[in-house]
Coordinates of C-alpha atoms and ligand atoms in Angstrom, one line a residue:
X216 CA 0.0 0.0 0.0
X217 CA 1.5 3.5 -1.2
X218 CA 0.7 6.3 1.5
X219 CA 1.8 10.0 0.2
X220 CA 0.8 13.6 0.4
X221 CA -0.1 15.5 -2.6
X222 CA -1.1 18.8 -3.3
X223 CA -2.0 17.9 -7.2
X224 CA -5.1 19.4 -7.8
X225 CA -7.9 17.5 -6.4
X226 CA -10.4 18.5 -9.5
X227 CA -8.0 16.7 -11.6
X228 CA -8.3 13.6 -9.5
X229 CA -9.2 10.3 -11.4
X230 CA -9.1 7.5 -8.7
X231 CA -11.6 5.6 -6.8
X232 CA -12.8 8.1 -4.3
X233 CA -12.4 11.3 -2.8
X234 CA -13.2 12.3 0.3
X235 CA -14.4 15.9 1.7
X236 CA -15.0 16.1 5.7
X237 CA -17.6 18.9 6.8
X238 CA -18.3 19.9 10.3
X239 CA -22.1 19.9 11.4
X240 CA -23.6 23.5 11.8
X241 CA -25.7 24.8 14.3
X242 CA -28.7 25.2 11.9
X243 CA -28.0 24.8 8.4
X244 CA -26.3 23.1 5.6
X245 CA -22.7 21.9 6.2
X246 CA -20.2 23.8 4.0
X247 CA -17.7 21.8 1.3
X248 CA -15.4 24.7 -0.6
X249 CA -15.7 22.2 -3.1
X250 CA -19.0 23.7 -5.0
X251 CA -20.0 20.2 -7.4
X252 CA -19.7 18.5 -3.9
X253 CA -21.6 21.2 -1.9
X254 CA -24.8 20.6 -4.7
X255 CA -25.3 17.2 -3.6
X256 CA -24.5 17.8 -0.1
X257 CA -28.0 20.4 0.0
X258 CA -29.7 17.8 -1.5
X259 CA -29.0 15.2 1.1
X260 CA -29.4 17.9 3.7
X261 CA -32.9 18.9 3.0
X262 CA -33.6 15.2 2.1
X263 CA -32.9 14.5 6.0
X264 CA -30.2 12.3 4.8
X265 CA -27.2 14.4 6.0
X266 CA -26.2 16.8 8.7
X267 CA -22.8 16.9 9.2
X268 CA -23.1 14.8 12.7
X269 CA -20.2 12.7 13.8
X270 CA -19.5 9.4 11.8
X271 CA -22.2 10.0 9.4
X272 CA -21.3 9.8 5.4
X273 CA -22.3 11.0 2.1
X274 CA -21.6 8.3 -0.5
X275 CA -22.4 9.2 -4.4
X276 CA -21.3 9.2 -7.7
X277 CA -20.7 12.0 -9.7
X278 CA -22.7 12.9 -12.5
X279 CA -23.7 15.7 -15.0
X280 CA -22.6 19.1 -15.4
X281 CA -18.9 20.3 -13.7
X282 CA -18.9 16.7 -12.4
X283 CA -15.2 15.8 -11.0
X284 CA -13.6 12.5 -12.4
X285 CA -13.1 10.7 -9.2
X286 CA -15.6 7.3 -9.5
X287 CA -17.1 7.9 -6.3
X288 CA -17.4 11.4 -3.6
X289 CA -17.3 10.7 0.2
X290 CA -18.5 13.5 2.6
X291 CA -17.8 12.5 6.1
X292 CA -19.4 14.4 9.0
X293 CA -16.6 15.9 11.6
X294 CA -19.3 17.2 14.7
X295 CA -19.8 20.5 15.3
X296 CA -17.0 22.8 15.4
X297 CA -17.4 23.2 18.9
X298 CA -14.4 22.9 21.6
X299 CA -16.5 20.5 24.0
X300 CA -15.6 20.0 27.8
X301 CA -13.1 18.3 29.4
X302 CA -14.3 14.6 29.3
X303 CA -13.1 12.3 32.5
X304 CA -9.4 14.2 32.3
X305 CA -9.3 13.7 28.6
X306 CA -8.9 17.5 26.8
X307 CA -11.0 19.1 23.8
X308 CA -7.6 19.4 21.9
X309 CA -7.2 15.3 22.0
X310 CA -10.7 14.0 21.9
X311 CA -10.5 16.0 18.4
X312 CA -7.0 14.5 17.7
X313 CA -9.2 11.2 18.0
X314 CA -12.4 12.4 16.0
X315 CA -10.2 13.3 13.2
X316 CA -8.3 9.8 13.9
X317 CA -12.0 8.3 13.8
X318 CA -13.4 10.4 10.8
X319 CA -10.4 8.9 8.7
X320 CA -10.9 5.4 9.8
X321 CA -15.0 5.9 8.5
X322 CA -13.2 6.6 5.3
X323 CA -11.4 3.2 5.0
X324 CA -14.2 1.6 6.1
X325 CA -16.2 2.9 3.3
X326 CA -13.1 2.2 0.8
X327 CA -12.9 -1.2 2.1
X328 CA -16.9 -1.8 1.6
X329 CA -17.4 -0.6 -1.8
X330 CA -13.5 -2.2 -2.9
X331 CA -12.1 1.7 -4.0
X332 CA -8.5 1.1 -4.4
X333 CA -7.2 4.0 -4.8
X334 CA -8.5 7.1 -3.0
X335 CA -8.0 10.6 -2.0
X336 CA -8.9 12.7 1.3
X337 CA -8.7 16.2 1.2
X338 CA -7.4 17.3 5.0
X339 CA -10.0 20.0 5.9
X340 CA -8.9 23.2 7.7
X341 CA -9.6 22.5 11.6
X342 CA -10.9 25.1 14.0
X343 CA -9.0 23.7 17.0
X344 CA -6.0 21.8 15.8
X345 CA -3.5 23.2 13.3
X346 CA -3.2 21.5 9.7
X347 CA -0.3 19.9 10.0
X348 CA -1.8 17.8 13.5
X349 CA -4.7 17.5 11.6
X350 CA -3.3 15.6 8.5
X351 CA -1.4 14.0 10.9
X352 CA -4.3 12.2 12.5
X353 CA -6.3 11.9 9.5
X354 CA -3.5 10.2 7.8
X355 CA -3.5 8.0 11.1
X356 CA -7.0 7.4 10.8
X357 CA -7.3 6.1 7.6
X358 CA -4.2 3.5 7.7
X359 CA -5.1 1.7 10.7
X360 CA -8.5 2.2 9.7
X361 CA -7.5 0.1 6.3
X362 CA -5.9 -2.5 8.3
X363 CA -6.8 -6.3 7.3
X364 CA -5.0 -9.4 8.2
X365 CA -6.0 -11.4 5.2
X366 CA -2.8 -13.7 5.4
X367 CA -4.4 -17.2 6.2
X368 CA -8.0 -16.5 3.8
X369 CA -6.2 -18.7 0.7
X370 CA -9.8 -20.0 -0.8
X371 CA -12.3 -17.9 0.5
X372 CA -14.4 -16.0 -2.8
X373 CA -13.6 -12.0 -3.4
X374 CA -17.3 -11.8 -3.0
X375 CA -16.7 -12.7 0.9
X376 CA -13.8 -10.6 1.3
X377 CA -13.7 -6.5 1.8
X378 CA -11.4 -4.3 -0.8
X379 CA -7.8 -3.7 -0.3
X380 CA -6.7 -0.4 0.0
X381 CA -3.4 0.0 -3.0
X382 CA -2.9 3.7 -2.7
X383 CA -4.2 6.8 0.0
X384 CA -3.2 10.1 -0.8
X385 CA -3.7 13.2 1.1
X386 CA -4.3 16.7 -0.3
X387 CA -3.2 20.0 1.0
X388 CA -2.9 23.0 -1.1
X389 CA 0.3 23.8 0.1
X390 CA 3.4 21.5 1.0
X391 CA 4.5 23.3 4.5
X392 CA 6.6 22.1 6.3
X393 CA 4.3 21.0 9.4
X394 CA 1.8 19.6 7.4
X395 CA 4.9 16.9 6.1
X396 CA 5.8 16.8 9.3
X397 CA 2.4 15.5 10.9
X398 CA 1.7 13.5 7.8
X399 CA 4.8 11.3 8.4
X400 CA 4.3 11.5 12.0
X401 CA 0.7 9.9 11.4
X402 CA 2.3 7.1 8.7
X403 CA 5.1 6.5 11.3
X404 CA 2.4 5.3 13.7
X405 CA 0.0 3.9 12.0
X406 CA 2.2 1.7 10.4
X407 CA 4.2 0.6 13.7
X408 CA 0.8 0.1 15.1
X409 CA -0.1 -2.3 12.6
X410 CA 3.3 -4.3 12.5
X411 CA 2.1 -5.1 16.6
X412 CA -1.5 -5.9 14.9
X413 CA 0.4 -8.1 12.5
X414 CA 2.3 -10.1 15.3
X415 CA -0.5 -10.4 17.6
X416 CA -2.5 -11.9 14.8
X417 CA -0.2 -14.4 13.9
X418 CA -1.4 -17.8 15.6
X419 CA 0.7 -19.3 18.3
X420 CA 2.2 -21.9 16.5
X421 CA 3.8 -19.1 14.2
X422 CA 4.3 -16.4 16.5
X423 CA 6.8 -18.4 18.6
X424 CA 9.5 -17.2 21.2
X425 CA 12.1 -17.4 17.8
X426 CA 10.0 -15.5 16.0
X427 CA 10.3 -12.4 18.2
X428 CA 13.7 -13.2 18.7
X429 CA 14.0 -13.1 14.6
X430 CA 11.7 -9.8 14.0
X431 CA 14.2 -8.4 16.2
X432 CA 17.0 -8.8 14.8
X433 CA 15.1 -7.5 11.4
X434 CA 14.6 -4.4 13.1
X435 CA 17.8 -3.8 14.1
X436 CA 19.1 -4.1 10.8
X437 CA 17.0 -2.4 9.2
X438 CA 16.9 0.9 11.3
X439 CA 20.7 0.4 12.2
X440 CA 19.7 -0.9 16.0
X441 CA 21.6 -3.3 18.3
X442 CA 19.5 -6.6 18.7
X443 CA 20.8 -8.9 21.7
X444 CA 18.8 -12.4 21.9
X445 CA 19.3 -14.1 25.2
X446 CA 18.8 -18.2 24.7
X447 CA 17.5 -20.5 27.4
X448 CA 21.9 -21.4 28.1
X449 CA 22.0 -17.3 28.9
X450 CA 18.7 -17.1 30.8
X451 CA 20.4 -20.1 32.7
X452 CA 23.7 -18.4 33.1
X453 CA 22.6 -15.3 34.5
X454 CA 19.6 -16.8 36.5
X455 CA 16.3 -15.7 35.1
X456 CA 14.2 -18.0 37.2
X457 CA 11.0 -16.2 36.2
X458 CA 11.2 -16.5 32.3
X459 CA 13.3 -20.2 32.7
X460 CA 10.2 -21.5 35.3
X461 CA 7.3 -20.1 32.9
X462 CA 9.1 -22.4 29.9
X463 CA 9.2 -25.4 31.5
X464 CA 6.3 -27.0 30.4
X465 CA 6.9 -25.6 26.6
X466 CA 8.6 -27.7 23.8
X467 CA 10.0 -24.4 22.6
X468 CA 13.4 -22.5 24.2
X469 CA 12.7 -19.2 25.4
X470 CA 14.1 -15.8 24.5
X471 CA 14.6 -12.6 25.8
X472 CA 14.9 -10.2 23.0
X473 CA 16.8 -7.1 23.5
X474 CA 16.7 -4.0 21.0
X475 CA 19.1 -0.9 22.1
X476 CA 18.1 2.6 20.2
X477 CA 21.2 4.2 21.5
X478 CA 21.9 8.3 20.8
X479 CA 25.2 9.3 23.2
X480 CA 25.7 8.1 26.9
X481 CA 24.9 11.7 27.9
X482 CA 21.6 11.4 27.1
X483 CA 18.8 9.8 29.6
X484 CA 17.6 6.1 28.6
X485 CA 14.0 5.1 28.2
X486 CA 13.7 0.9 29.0
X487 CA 10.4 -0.7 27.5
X488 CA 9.2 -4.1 28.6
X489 CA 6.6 -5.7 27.1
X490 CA 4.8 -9.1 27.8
X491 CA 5.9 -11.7 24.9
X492 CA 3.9 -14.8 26.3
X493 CA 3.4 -16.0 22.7
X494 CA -0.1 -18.6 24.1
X495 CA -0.9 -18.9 27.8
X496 CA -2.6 -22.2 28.3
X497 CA -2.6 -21.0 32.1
X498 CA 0.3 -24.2 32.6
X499 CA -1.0 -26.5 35.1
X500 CA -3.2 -24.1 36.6
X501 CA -5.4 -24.7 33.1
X502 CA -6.9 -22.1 31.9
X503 CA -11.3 -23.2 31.0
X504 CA -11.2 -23.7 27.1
X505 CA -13.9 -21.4 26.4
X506 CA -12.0 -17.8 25.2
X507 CA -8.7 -20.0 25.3
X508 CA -7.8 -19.7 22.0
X509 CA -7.4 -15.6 22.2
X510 CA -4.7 -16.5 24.6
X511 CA -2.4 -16.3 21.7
X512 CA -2.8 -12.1 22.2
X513 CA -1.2 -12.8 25.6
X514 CA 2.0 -11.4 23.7
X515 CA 0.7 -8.1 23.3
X516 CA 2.6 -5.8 25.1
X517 CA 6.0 -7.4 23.6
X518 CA 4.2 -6.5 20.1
X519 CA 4.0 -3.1 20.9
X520 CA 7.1 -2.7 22.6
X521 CA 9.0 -4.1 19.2
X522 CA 6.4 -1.9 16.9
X523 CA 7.2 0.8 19.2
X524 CA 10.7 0.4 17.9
X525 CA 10.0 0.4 14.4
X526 CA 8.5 4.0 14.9
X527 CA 11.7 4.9 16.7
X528 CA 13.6 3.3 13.6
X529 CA 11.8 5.5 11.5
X530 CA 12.2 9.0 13.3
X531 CA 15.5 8.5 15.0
X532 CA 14.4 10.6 18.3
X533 CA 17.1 13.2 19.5
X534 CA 18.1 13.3 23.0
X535 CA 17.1 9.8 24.4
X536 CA 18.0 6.4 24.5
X537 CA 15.7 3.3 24.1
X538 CA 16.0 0.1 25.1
X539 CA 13.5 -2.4 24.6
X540 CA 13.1 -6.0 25.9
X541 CA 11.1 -8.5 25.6
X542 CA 10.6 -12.2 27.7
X543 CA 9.5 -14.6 24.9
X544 CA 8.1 -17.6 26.0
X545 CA 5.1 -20.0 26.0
X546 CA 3.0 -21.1 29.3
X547 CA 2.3 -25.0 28.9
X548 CA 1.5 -27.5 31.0
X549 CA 4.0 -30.2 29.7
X550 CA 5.7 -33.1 32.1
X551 CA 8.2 -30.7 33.6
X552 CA 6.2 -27.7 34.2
X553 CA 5.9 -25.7 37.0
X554 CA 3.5 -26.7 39.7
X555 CA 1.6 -24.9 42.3
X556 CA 3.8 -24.8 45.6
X557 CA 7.2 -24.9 43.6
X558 CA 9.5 -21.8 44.9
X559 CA 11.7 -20.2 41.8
X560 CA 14.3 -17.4 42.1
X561 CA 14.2 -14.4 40.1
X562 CA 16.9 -12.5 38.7
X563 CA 18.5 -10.7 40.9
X564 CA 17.9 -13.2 44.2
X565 CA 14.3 -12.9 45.3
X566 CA 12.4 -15.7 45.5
X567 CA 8.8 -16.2 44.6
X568 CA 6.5 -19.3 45.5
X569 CA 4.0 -20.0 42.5
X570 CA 0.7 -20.5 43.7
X571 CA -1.0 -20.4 40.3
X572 CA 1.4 -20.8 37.3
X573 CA -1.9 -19.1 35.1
X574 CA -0.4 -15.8 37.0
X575 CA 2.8 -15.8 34.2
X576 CA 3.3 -12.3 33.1
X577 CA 4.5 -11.5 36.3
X578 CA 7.2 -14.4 36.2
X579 CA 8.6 -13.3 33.1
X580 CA 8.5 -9.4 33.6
X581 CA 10.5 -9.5 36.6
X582 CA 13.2 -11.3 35.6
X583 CA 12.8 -8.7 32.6
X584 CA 12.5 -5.8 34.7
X585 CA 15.1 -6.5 37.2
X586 CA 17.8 -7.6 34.6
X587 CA 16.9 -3.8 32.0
X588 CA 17.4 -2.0 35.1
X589 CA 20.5 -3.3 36.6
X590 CA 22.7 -3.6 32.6
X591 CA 20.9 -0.2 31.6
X592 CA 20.1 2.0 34.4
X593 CA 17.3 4.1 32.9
X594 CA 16.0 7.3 34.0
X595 CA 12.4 5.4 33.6
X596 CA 10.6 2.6 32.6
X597 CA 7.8 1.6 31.3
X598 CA 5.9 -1.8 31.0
X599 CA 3.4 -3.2 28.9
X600 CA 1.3 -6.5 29.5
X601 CA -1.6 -8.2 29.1
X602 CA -1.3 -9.2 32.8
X603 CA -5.0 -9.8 34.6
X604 CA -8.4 -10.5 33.6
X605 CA -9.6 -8.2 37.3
X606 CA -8.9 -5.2 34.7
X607 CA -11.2 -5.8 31.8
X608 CA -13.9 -6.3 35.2
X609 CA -12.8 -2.8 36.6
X610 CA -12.3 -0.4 32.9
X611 CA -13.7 -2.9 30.8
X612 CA -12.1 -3.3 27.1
X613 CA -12.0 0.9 26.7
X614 CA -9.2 1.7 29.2
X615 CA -6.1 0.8 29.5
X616 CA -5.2 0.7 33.5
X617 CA -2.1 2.1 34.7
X618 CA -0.1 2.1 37.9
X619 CA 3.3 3.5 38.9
X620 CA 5.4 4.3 41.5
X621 CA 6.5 7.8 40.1
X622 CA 3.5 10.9 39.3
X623 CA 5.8 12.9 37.1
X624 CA 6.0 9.7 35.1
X625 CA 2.5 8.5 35.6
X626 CA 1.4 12.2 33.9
X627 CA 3.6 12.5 31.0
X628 CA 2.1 8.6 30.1
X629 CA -1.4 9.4 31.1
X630 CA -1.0 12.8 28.3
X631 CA 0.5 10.5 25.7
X632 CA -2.1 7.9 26.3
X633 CA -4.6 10.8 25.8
X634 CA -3.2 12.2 22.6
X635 CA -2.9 9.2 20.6
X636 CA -6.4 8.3 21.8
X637 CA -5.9 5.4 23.7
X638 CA -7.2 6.3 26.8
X639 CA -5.1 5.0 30.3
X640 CA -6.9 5.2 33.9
X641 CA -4.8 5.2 37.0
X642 CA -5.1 2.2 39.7
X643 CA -3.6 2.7 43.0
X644 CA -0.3 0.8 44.7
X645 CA 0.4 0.6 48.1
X646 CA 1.9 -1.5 51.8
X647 CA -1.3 -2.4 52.2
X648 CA -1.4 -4.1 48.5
X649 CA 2.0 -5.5 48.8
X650 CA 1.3 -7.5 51.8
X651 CA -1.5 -9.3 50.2
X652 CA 1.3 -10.9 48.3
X653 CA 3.2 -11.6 51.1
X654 CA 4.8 -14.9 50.9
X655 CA 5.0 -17.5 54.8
X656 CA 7.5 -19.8 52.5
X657 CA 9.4 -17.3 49.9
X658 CA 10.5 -14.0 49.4
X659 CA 7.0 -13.4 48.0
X660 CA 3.7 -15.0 46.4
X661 CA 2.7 -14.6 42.7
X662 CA -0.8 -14.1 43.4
X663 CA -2.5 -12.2 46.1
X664 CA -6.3 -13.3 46.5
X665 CA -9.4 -12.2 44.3
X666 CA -9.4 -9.1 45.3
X667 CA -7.6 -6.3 43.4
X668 CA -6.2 -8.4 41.1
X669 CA -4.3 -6.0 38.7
X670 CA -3.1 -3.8 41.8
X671 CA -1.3 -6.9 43.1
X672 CA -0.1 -8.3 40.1
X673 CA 0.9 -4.4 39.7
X674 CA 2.6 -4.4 43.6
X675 CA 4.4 -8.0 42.4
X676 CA 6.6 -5.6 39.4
X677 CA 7.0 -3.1 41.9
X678 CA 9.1 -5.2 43.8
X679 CA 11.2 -5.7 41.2
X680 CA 11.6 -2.1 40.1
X681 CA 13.4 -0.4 43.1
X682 CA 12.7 3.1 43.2
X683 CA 13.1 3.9 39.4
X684 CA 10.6 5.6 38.1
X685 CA 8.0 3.3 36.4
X686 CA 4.8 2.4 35.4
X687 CA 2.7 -0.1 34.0
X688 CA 0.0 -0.8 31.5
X689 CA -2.3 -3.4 32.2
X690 CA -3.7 -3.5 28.5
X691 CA -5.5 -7.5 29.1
X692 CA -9.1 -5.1 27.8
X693 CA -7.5 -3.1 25.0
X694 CA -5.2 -5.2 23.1
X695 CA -7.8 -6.5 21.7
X696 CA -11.9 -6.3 21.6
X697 CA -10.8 -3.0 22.0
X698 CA -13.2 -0.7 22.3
X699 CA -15.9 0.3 19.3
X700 CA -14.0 2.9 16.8
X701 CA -13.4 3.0 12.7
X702 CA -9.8 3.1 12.9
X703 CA -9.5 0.0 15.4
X704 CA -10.9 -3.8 14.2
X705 CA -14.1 -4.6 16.1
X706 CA -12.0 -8.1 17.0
X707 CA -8.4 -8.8 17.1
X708 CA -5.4 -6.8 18.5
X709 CA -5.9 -3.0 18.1
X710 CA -2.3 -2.5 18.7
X711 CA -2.7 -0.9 21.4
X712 CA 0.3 0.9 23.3
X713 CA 2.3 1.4 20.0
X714 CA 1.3 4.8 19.6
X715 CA 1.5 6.1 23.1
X716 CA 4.4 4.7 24.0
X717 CA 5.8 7.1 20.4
X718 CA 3.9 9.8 22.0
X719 CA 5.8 9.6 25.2
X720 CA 9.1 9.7 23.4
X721 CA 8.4 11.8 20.7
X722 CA 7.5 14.4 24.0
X723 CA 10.1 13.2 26.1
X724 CA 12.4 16.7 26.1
Ligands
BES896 N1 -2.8 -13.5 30.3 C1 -3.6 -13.6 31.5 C2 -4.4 -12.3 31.7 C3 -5.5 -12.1 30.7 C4 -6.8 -12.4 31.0 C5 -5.3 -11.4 29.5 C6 -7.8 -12.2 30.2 C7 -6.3 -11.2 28.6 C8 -7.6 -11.5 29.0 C9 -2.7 -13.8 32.7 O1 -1.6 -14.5 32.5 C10 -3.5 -14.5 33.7 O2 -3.9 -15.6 33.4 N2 -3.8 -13.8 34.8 C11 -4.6 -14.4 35.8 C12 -4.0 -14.1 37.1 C13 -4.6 -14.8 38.3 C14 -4.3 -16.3 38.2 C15 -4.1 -14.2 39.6 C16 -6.0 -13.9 35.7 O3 -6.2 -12.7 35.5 O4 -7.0 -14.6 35.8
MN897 MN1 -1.9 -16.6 32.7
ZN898 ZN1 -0.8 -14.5 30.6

């Protein structure tokens, strides 16, 4: 698929579809400066058909006198060009960010439906955002909005499938330099979002712990990156109880991929962890089968940790240095898996008695945590995991829940989170959370009881993370099933995490 900016006259435009947006008026029709488009957009409007509202469309054909050569015209409705309030800490200035995310993913659905190949939007002039962040999200919008994962459909009929999108342009009338500038931010994301959509989708018997190791190492040389893989004969070198015990029960060796974005020494480094549990049969804790198969997300946040890096790949941040790594592993209940009661040490000394080996994240991200702190000493750290059912019951699939030990950190995550539209809500830690995974045998216990599940799996990294600042994203409701927008599939991985996580760098300072 071909993504570029144009400012080629759109009049001249001969492709599948082009697309005008139009905000809603207070009373009256909306307004298209195009005036062949604005003819049929009176029509609708006193037919009853149209008003401008949010994530309503105008599809037609052109016909007739001054007609333009596109095959078909899209008129998407924006809202009202109002600021809004405040909405549960999320500001005017990024719920629009995420309408005109939204408006472009209506247009790819619409391409997609009616199989228009080729199409054109025309980024409309914004009363709150400036053009160049709002080509920027549009541009977002409508890639991850065109997103399919069509790999494994070899017989089915074109009649059962959507369209593919071959080429999106967007149109400006002028090339300035922020409109460039937000149009390849919004490519940069969207595509690094769908490279995590594109791993998560994979089945577990492709997406294996080698596989990460292997997309790794592609990433690094491609975007000139330093790619460590640690094998199970490391993990046992350096004593990774966590990620070793998790694996036992698996035909297939570990990894813990490591992918180093490094600027100059000087500068403060950034370590991401992301959960790469690549299917989580629960081990001999066994998980019910109903749902079981969408266990193979369970590798969700190492998705978006690596897609993450692609985006940094791409725009080569100034000023900060990256480190990403990922615990690869299955969670299987073979012969020599671990059992309730067994006591493992993690790296680093502690030692944790598993009472349910279905509470696995946890395993693996300490060993990560501890080991990316002590080699790279970062300034922060930020975690990403599809770590406990308790937080699809408390924010259901349309937050991601965070927790951290640090509020300057927590902030600067919660605004990125905002801005790329992937909402984060904050859970509390706490002594009085910590000792409900108190252990009478180890160190500690790797689950607490029932209650406030994801605040003490959260209080189980904690320990684990000293007093670097950190924080972590419990994404088990958004990585996928996420919640109900244009730009994100109604099932599957959303690729959630991708695009805040290049929010908080591309804002770090
Ligand atoms: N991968 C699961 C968490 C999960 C649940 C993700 C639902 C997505 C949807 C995790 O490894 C797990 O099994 N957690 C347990 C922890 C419990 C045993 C303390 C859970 O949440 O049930
Ligand atoms: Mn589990
Ligand atoms: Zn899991």
């Amino acid at each position: 698929m071909k993504i570029k900016h144009t400012t080629q006259d759109v009049e001249k435009y001969k492709g599948d579809m082009i697309t005008y947006f139009v905000h809603q008026k207070s009373k009256g029709v909306p307004v298209c400066n195009n005036k062949y488009v604005q003819e049929t957009i009176m029509l609708a409007f006193k037919a009853g058909d149209f008003s401008g509202k949010e994530g309503e469309i105008l599809l037609f054909y052109p016909a007739g006198k001054g007609k333009l050569p596109a095959k078909r015209i899209l008129v998407v409705g924006l809202g009202k060009a109002e600021e809004g309030e405040s909405n549960n800490g999320v500001k005017p200035v990024d719920s629009w960010r995420d309408n005109y995310r939204r408006a472009g993913g209506k247009v790819s659905e619409t391409a997609l439906r009616t199989k228009a190949d080729n199409i054109l939007l025309v980024v409309p002039d914004s009363f709150i955002l400036n053009k160049g962040e709002t080509t920027e999200c549009i541009t977002e919008g409508v890639v991850l909005g065109s997103y399919q994962f069509k790999k494994y459909m070899k017989t089915k009929q074109d009649d059962e499938l959507q369209g593919e999108l071959k080429e999106i342009q967007l149109f400006t009338e002028k090339a300035e330099k922020p409109v460039l500038l937000g149009f390849y931010r919004g490519k940069i994301a969207a595509l690094a979002c769908c490279t995590a959509r594109d791993m998560a989708n994979e089945p577990g018997n492709v997406w294996t712990p080698a596989r990460f190791a292997e997309f790794g190492r592609k990433l690094a040389k491609t975007y000139n990156l330093t790619c460590k893989v640690l094998s199970k004969t490391d993990l046992q070198r350096l004593k990774m109880g966590g990620i070793l015990g998790v694996n036992r029960g698996s035909a297939l060796p570990p990894k813990l991929v490591i992918l180093e974005y490094k600027t100059s020494p000087r500068n403060p480094t950034l370590l991401l962890v992301g959960k790469g549990l690549t299917f989580d049969s629960g081990g001999i804790s066994l998980k019910p089968p109903k749902g079981m198969e969408e266990m193979k997300f369970d590798m969700c946040g190492g998705a978006a940790v690596l897609g993450a890096m692609q985006a940094v790949g791409e725009e080569k941040p100034k000023g900060i240095n990256i480190v990403a790594v990922v615990p690869a592993t299955e969670n299987m209940p073979g012969s020599s898996a671990l059992k309730p009661g067994d006591i493992i040490t993690i790296y680093g000394g502690k030692t944790v008695e598993v009472i349910n080996t279905d509470a696995e994240g946890r395993l693996i991200l300490s060993d990560a945590l501890a080991y990316g702190i002590k080699q790279y000493k970062p300034k922060a750290v930020v975690d990403l995991a599809t770590l406990t059912g308790a937080v699809v019951i408390g924010l259901g699939h349309h937050r991601t829940g965070l927790l951290g030990n640090n509020d300057a950190l927590v902030q600067k995550v919660m605004a990125a989170g905002d801005r790329s539209g992937e909402p984060l809500w904050r859970l509390p830690l706490g002594p009085e959370y910590s000792k409900q995974i108190k252990s009478k045998v180890a160190d500690i216990k790797n689950v607490g009881n029932r209650a406030a599940g994801t605040i003490t799996a959260a209080a189980f990294l904690q320990e684990f993370v000293g007093d670097v600042p950190w924080v972590h994203l419990d994404i088990a409701g958004t990585a996928y099933n996420f919640t109900d927008k244009p730009y994100v599939p109604s099932s599957g991985p959303s690729g959630t995490g991708v695009r805040t996580l290049l929010e908080l760098i591309r804002n770090w300072k």
